[in-house]
Short mmCIF file of C-alpha atoms and ligand atoms in Angstrom, two decimals:
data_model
loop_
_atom_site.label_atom_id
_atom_site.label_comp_id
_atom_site.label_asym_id
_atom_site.label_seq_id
_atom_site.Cartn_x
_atom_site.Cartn_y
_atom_site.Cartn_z
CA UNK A 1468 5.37 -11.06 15.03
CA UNK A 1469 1.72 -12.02 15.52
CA UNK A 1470 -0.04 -13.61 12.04
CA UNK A 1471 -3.12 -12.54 11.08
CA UNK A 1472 -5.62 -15.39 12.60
CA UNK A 1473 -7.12 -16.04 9.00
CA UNK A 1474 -3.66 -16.49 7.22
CA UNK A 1475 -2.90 -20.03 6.93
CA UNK A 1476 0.01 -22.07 4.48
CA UNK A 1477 0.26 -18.85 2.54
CA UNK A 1478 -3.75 -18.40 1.87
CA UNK A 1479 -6.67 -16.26 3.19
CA UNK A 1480 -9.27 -18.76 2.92
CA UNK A 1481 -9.45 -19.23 -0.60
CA UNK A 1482 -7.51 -15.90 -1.66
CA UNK A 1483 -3.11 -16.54 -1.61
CA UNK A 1484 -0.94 -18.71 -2.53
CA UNK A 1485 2.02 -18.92 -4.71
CA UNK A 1486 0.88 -19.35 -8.02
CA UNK A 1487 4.29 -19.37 -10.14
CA UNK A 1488 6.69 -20.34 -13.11
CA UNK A 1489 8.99 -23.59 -11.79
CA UNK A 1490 12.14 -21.72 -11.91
CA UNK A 1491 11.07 -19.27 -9.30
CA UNK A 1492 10.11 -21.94 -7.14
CA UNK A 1493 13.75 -21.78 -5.18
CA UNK A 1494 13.50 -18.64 -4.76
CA UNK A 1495 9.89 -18.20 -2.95
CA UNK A 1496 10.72 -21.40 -0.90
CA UNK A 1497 13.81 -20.02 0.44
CA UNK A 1498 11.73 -16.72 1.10
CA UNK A 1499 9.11 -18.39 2.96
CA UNK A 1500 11.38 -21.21 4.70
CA UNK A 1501 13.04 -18.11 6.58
CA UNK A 1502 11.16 -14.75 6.56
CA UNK A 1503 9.60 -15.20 9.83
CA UNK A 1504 12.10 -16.60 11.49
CA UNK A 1505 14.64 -13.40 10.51
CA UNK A 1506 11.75 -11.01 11.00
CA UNK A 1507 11.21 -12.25 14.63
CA UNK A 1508 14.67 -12.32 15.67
CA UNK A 1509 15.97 -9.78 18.32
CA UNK A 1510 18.51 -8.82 16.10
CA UNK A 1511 16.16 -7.84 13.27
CA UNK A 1512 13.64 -6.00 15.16
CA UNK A 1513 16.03 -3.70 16.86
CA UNK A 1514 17.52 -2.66 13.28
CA UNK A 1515 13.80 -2.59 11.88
CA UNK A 1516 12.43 0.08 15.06
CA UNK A 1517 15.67 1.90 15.08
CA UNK A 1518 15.67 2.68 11.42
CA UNK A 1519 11.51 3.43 11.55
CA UNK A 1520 12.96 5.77 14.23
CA UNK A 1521 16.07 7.64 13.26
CA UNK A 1522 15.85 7.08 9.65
CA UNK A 1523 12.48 7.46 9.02
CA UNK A 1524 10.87 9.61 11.35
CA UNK A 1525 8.62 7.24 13.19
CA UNK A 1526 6.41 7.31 14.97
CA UNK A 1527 4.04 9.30 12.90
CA UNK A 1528 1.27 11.41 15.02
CA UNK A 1529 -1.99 10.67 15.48
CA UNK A 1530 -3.79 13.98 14.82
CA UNK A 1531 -7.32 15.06 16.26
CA UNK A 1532 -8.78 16.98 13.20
CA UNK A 1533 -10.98 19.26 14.35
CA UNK A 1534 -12.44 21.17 12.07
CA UNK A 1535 -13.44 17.90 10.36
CA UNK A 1536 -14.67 16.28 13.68
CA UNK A 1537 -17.60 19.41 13.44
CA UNK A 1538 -18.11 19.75 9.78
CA UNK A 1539 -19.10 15.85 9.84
CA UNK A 1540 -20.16 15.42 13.63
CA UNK A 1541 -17.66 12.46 15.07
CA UNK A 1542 -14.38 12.40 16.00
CA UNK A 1543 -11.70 12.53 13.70
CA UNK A 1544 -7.86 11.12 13.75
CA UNK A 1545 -6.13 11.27 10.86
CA UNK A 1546 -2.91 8.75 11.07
CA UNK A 1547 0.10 10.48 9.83
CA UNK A 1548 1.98 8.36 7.21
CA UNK A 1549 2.63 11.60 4.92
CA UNK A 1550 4.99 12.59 7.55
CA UNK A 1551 7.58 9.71 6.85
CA UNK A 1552 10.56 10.01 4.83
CA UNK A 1553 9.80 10.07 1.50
CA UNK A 1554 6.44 11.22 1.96
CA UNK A 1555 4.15 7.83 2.45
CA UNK A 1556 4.15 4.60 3.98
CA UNK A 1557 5.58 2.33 1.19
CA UNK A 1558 9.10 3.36 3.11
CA UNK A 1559 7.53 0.91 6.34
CA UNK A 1560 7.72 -1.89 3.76
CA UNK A 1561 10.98 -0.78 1.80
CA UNK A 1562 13.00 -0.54 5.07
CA UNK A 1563 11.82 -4.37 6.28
CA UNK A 1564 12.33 -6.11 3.20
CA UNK A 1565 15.86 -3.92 2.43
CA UNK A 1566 17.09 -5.81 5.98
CA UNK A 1567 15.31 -9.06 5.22
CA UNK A 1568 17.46 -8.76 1.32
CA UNK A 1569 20.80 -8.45 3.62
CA UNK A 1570 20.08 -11.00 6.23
CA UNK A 1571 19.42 -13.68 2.81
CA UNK A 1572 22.92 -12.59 1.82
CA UNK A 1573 21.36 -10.75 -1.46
CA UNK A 1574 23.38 -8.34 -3.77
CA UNK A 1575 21.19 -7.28 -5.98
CA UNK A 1576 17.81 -5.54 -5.29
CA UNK A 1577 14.94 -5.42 -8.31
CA UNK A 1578 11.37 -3.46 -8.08
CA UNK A 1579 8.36 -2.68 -10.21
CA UNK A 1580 6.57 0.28 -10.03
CA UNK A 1581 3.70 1.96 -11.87
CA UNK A 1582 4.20 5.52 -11.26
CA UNK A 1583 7.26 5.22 -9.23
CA UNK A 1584 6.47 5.73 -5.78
CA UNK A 1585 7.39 2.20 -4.92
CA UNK A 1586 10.73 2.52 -7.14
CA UNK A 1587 11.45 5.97 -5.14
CA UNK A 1588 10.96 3.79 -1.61
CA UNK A 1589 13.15 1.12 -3.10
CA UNK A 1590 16.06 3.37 -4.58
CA UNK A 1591 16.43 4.97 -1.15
CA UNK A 1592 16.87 2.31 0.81
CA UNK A 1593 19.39 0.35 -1.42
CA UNK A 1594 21.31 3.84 -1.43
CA UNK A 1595 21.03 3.31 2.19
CA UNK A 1596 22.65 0.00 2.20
CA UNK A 1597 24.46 0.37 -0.49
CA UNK A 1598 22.81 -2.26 -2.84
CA UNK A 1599 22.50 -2.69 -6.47
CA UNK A 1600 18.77 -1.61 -7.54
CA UNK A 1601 16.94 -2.12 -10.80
CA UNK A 1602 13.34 -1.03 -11.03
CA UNK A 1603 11.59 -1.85 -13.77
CA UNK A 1604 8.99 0.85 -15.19
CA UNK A 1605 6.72 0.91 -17.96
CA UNK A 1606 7.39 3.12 -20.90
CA UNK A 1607 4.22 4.64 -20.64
CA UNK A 1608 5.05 5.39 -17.20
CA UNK A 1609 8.62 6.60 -17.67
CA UNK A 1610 7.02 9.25 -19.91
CA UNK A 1611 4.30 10.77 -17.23
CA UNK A 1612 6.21 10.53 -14.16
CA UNK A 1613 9.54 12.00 -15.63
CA UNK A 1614 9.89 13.75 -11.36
CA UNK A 1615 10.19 10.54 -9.85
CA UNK A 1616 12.21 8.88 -12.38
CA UNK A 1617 14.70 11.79 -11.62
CA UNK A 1618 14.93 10.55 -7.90
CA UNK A 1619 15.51 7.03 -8.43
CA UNK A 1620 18.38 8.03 -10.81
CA UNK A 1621 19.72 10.11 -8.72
CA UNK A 1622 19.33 7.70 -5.53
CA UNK A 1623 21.73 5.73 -7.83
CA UNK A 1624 18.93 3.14 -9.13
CA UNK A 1625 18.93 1.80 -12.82
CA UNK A 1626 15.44 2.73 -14.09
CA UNK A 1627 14.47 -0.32 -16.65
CA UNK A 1628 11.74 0.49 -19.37
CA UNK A 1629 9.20 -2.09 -19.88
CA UNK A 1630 8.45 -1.83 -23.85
CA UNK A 1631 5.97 -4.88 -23.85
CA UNK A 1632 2.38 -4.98 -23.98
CA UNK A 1633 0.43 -1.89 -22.64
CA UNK A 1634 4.20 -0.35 -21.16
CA UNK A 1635 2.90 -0.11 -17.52
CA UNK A 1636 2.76 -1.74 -14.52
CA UNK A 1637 1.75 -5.48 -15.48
CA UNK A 1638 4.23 -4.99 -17.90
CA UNK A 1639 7.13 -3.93 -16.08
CA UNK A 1640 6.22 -6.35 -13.31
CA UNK A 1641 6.56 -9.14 -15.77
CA UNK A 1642 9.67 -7.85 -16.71
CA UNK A 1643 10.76 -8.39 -13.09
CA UNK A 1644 9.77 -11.42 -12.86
CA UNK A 1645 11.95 -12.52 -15.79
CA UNK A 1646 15.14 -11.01 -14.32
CA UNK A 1647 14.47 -12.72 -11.05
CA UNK A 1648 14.12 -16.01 -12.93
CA UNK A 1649 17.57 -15.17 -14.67
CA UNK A 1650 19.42 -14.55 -11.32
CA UNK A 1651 17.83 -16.95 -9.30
CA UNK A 1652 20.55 -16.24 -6.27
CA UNK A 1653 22.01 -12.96 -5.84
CA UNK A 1654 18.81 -11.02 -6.65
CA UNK A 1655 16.30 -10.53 -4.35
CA UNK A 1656 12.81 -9.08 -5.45
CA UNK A 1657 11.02 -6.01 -3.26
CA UNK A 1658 7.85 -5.95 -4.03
CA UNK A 1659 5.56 -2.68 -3.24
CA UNK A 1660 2.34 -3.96 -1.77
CA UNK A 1661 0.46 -6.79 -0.18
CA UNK A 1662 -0.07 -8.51 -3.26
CA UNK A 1663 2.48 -11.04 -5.25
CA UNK A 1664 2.92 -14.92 -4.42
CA UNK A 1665 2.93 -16.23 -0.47
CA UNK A 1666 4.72 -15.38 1.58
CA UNK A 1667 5.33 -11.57 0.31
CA UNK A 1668 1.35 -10.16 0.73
CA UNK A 1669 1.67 -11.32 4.83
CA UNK A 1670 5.29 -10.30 5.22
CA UNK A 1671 4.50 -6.73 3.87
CA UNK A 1672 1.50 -6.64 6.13
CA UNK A 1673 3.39 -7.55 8.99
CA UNK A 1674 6.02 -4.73 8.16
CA UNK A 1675 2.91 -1.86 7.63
CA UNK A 1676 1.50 -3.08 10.95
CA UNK A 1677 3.89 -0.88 12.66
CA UNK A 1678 0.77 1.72 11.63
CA UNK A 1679 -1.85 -0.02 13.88
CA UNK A 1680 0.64 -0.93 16.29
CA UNK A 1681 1.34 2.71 17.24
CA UNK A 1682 -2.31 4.12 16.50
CA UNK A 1683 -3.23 1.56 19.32
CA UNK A 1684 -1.43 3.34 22.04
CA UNK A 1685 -1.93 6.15 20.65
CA UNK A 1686 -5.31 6.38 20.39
CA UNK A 1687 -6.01 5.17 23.96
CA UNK A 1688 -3.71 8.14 25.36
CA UNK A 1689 -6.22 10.52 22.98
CA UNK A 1690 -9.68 8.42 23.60
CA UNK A 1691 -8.88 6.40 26.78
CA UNK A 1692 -9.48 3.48 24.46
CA UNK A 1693 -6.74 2.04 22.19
CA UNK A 1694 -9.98 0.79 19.94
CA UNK A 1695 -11.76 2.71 17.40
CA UNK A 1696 -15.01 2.34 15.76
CA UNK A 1697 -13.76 3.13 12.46
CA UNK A 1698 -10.86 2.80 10.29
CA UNK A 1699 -10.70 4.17 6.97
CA UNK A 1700 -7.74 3.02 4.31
CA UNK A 1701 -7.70 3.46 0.51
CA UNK A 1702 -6.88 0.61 -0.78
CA UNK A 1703 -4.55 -0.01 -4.14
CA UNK A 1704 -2.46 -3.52 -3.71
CA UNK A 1705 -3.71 -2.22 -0.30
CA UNK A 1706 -0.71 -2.20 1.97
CA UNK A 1707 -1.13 0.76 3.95
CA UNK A 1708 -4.57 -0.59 4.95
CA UNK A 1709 -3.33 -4.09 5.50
CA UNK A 1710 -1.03 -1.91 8.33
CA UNK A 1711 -3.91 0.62 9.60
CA UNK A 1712 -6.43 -2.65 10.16
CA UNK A 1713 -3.76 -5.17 11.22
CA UNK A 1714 -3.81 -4.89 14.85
CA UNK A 1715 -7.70 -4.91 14.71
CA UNK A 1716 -8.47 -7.49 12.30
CA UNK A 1717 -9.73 -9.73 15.10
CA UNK A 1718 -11.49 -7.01 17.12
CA UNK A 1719 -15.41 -7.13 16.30
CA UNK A 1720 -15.70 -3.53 17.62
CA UNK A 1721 -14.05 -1.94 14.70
CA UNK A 1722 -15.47 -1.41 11.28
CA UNK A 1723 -12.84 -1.25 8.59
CA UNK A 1724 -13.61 0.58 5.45
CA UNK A 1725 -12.31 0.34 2.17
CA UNK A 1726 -11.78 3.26 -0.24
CA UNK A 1727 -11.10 2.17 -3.81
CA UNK A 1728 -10.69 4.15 -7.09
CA UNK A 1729 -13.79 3.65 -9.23
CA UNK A 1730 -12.29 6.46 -11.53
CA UNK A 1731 -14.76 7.60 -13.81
CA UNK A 1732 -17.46 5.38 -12.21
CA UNK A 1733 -18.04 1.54 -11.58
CA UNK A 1734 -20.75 2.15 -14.79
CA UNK A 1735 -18.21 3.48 -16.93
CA UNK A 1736 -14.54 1.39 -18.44
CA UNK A 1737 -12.50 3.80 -16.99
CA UNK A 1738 -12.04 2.61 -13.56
CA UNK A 1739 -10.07 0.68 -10.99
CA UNK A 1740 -12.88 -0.73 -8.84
CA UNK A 1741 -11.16 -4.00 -8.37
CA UNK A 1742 -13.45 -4.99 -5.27
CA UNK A 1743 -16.77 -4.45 -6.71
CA UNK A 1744 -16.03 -5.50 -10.71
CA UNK A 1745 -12.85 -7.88 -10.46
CA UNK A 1746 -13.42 -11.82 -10.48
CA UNK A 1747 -11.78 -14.56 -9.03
CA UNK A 1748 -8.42 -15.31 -10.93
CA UNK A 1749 -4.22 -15.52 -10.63
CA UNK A 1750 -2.50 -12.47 -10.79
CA UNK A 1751 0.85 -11.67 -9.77
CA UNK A 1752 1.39 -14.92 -8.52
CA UNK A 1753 -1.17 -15.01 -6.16
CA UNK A 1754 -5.52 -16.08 -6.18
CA UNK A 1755 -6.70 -13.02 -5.73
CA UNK A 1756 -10.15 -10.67 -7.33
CA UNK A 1757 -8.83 -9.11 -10.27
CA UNK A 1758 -10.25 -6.67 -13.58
CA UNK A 1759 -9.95 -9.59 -16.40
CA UNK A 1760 -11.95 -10.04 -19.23
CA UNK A 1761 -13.49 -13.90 -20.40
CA UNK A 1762 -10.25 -14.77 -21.71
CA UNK A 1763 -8.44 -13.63 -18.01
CA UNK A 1764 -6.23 -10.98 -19.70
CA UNK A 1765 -6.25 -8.00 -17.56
CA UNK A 1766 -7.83 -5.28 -18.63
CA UNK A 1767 -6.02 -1.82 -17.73
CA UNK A 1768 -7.40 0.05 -14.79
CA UNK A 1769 -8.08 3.73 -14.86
CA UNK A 1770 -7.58 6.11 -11.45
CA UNK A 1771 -6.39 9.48 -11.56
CA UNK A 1772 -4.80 8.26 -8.84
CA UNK A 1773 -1.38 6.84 -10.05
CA UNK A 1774 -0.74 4.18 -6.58
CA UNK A 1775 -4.48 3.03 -6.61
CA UNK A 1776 -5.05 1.80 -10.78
CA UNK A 1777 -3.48 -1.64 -10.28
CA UNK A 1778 -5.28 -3.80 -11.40
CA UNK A 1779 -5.69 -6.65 -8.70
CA UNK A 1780 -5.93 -6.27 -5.14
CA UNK A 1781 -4.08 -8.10 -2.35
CA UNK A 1782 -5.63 -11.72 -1.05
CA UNK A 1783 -5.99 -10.58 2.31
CA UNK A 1784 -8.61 -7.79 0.88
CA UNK A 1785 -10.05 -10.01 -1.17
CA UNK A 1786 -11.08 -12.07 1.65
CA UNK A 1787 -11.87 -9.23 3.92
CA UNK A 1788 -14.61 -8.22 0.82
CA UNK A 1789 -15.69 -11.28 -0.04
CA UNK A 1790 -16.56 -12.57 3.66
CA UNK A 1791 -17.88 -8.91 4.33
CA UNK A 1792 -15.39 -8.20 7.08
CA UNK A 1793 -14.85 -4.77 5.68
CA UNK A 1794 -17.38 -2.13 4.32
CA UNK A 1795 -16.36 -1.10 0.42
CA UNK A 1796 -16.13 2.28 -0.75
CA UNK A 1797 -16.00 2.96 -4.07
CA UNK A 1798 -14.96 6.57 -4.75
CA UNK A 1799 -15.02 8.44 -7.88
CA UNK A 1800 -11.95 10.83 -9.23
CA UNK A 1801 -14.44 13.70 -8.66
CA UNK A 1802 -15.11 12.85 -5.03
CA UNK A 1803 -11.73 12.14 -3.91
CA UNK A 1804 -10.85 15.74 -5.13
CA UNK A 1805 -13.52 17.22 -3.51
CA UNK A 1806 -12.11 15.68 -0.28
CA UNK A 1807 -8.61 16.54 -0.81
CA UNK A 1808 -9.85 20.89 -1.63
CA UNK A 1809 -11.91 20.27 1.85
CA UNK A 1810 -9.38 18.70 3.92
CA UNK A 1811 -6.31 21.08 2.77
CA UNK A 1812 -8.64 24.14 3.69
CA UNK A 1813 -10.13 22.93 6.54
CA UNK A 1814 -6.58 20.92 8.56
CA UNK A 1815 -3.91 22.74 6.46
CA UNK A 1816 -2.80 19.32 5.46
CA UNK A 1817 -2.32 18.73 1.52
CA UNK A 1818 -3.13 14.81 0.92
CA UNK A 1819 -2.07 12.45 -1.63
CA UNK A 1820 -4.85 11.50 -4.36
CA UNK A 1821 -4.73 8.01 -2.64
CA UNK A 1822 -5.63 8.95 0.67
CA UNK A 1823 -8.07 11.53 -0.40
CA UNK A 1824 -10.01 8.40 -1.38
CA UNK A 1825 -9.99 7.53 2.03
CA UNK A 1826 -11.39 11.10 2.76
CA UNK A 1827 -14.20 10.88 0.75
CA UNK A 1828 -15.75 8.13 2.60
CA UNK A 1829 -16.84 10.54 5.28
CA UNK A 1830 -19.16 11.42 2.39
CA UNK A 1831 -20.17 8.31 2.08
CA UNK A 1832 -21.23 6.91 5.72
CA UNK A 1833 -22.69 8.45 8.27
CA UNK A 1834 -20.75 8.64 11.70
CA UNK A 1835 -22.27 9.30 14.86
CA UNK A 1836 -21.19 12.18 17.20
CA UNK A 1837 -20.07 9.61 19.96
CA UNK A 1838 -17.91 7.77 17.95
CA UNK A 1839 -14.24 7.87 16.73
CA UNK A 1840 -12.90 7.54 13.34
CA UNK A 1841 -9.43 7.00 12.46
CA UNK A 1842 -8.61 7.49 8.47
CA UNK A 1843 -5.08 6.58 6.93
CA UNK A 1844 -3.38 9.29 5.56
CA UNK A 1845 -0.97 7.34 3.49
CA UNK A 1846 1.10 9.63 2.32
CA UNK A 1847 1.67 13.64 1.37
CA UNK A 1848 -0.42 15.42 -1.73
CA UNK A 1849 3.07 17.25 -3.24
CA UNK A 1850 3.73 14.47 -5.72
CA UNK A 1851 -0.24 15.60 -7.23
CA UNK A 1852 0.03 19.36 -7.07
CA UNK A 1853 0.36 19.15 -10.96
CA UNK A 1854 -3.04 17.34 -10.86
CA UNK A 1855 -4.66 19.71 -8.11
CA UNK A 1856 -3.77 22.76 -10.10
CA UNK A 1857 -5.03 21.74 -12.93
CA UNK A 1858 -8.61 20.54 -11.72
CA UNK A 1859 -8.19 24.23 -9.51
CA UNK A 1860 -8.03 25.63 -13.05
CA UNK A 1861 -11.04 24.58 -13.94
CA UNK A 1862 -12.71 25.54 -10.67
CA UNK A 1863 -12.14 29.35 -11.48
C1 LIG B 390 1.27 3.51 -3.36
C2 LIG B 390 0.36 4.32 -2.56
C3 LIG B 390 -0.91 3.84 -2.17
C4 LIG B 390 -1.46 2.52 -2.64
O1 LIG B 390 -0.74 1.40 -2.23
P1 LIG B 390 -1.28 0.40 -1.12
O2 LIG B 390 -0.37 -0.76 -1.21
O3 LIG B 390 -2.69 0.08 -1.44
O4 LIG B 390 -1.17 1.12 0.18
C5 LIG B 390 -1.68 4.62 -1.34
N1 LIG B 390 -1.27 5.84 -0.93
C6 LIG B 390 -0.07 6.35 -1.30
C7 LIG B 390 0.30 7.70 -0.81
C8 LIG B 390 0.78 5.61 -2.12
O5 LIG B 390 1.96 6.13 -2.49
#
């Protein structure tokens, strides 16, 4: 598979690496000694596309949204990743790494996740292949997302609390890490996003780029062109984006845009605006912009998004932002529900809180009638419905 041009020995420019404890170091060098030479082989690749196919429903559509196109004056596609199994794109990554985990000989699979979509993604593909899984959850988060908790059990996963710290998702990722330390062989580690040490942040791009790979022709069957002038992805640890922009990242014609959760406002403490507030730093076992405070402990991010409050964001973002090879958004709670109410009235499409923050950019720029826009719609808005009812509550 092609490598992003500006990915080199495990860093984007200064953003990467593989920043961790000495008794993980087998394990990452055994990772990145044969990841791409697995992931390229024939063999690979044809179980990779036929599972994306048969298993998870790819390829997604491309949709023309009309009504959109004339209440903001362009042309806009909205890429279908809420159509996939389990409802969003993390099941791209899950599927890759799940054959990647058997190819390594691995027995035993182990996740994080904050508010379990990841875990969900995970559990379903080790019932799949019928592998151990562990996922590791903060306390905190066990409580408020009791639903997916539910599904992992019942996909046959053990759901681990994380009773340290601030019981989320640093927390319960550090728990992972331990375990991985204390079964340095049989375990292997699926991590969610483009983030974590080298080589996992390229590998997970390279498995999302299916995205770009199949907006590319599908776009120039729609448009005549497989290039856009826009691309629109929210961005968390940012993996769906890393997939939507891959196949452009070297194409000057195309403006990628980044939607991230400012929460309650990049003026306020309760937000997850990694890309405008975070500083240079190690988290996760990788260089990266993260929210720390002058001692570098991380402070807690705050989204009422559940997938975009992490509190880093992945290296190749990072460098995208700080060499201003993407445009930032930062979106507020309040906007990205105002895009969700307009989009699910307007297309009869229901979106995730996530990609409504990719929505509300077209609130933020100004398009131009000529021009086409493709935004990510990383996943499906049932998982919120809770959250949308209750804001609709207020509405009355
Ligand atoms: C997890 C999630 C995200 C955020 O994760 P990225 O790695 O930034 O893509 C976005 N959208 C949905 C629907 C998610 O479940």
């Amino acid at each position: 598979m092609k490598k992003i041009t500006a990915y080199e020995n495990g860093f984007y420019g200064k953003f990467g690496g593989a920043y961790i404890p000495e008794l993980l170091y087998a394990n990452v060098a055994e990772l990145e000694k044969n990841y791409q030479t697995i992931i390229d082989s024939d063999d690979f690749q044809k179980e990779f596309k036929e599972l994306l196919k048969d298993y998870v429903g790819r390829p997604t559509p491309l949709t023309y949204a009309k009504r959109l196109s004339a209440q903001y004056n362009t042309n806009i596609y909205l890429k279908r990743e809420d159509l996939n199994h389990t409802g969003a794109h993390k099941i791209n990554n899950t599927i890759g790494q799940i054959l990647l985990a058997k190819k390594l000989g691995k027995k035993r699979i182990i996740a994080e996740t904050g508010a379990g979509q990841h875990g969900v993604a995970t559990a379903t593909v080790c019932a799949l292949m019928d592998l151990e899984c562990f996922v590791y959850m903060g306390e905190v988060d066990i409580a408020r997302q009791a639903p997916n908790v539910s599904r992992m059990k019942m996909l046959g996963a053990t759901v681990i609390p994380a009773t340290s710290g601030s019981k989320t998702l640093k927390d319960a990722t550090n728990e992972a890490i331990r375990d991985w330390i204390n079964h340095p062989t049989d375990t292997y580690y699926l991590i969610g996003s483009v983030v974590g040490p080298a080589p996992y942040p390229e590998m997970v791009a390279q498995f999302q780029s299916i995205i770009s790979e199949e907006m590319k022709w599908q776009l120039k069957e729609k448009t005549g062109s497989e290039t856009p002038d826009h691309i629109i992805a929210c961005v968390g640890g940012g993996s769906n984006a890393a997939g939507a922009f891959y196949h452009y990242l070297d194409n000057n014609n195309v403006t990628l845009h980044i939607a991230e959760a400012s929460g309650m406002g990049i003026d306020t403490n309760q937000t997850a605006a990694t890309g405008v507030l975070g500083t240079f730093g190690i988290i996760h076992g990788s260089k990266t912009l993260l929210m720390q405070d002058d001692n570098g402990q991380i402070i807690e991010p705050y989204s009422i998004s559940a997938g975009l409050d992490y509190p880093g964001i992945g290296p190749l973002h990072a460098y995208l932002i700080d060499n201003k090879l993407a445009t930032l958004h930062s979106i507020t709670d309040k906007e990205a529900l105002t895009a969700a109410f307009n989009i699910t009235k307007r297309e009869g499409i229901l979106p995730a809180l996530e990609s409504s923050h990719a929505l509300a950019v077209l609130d933020k720029h100004t398009f131009k009638p000529n021009e086409s826009v493709v935004i990510n719609l990383s996943g499906r808005g049932d998982k919120d419905l809770a959250t949308y009812i209750e804001r609709m509550k207020r509405i009355d």
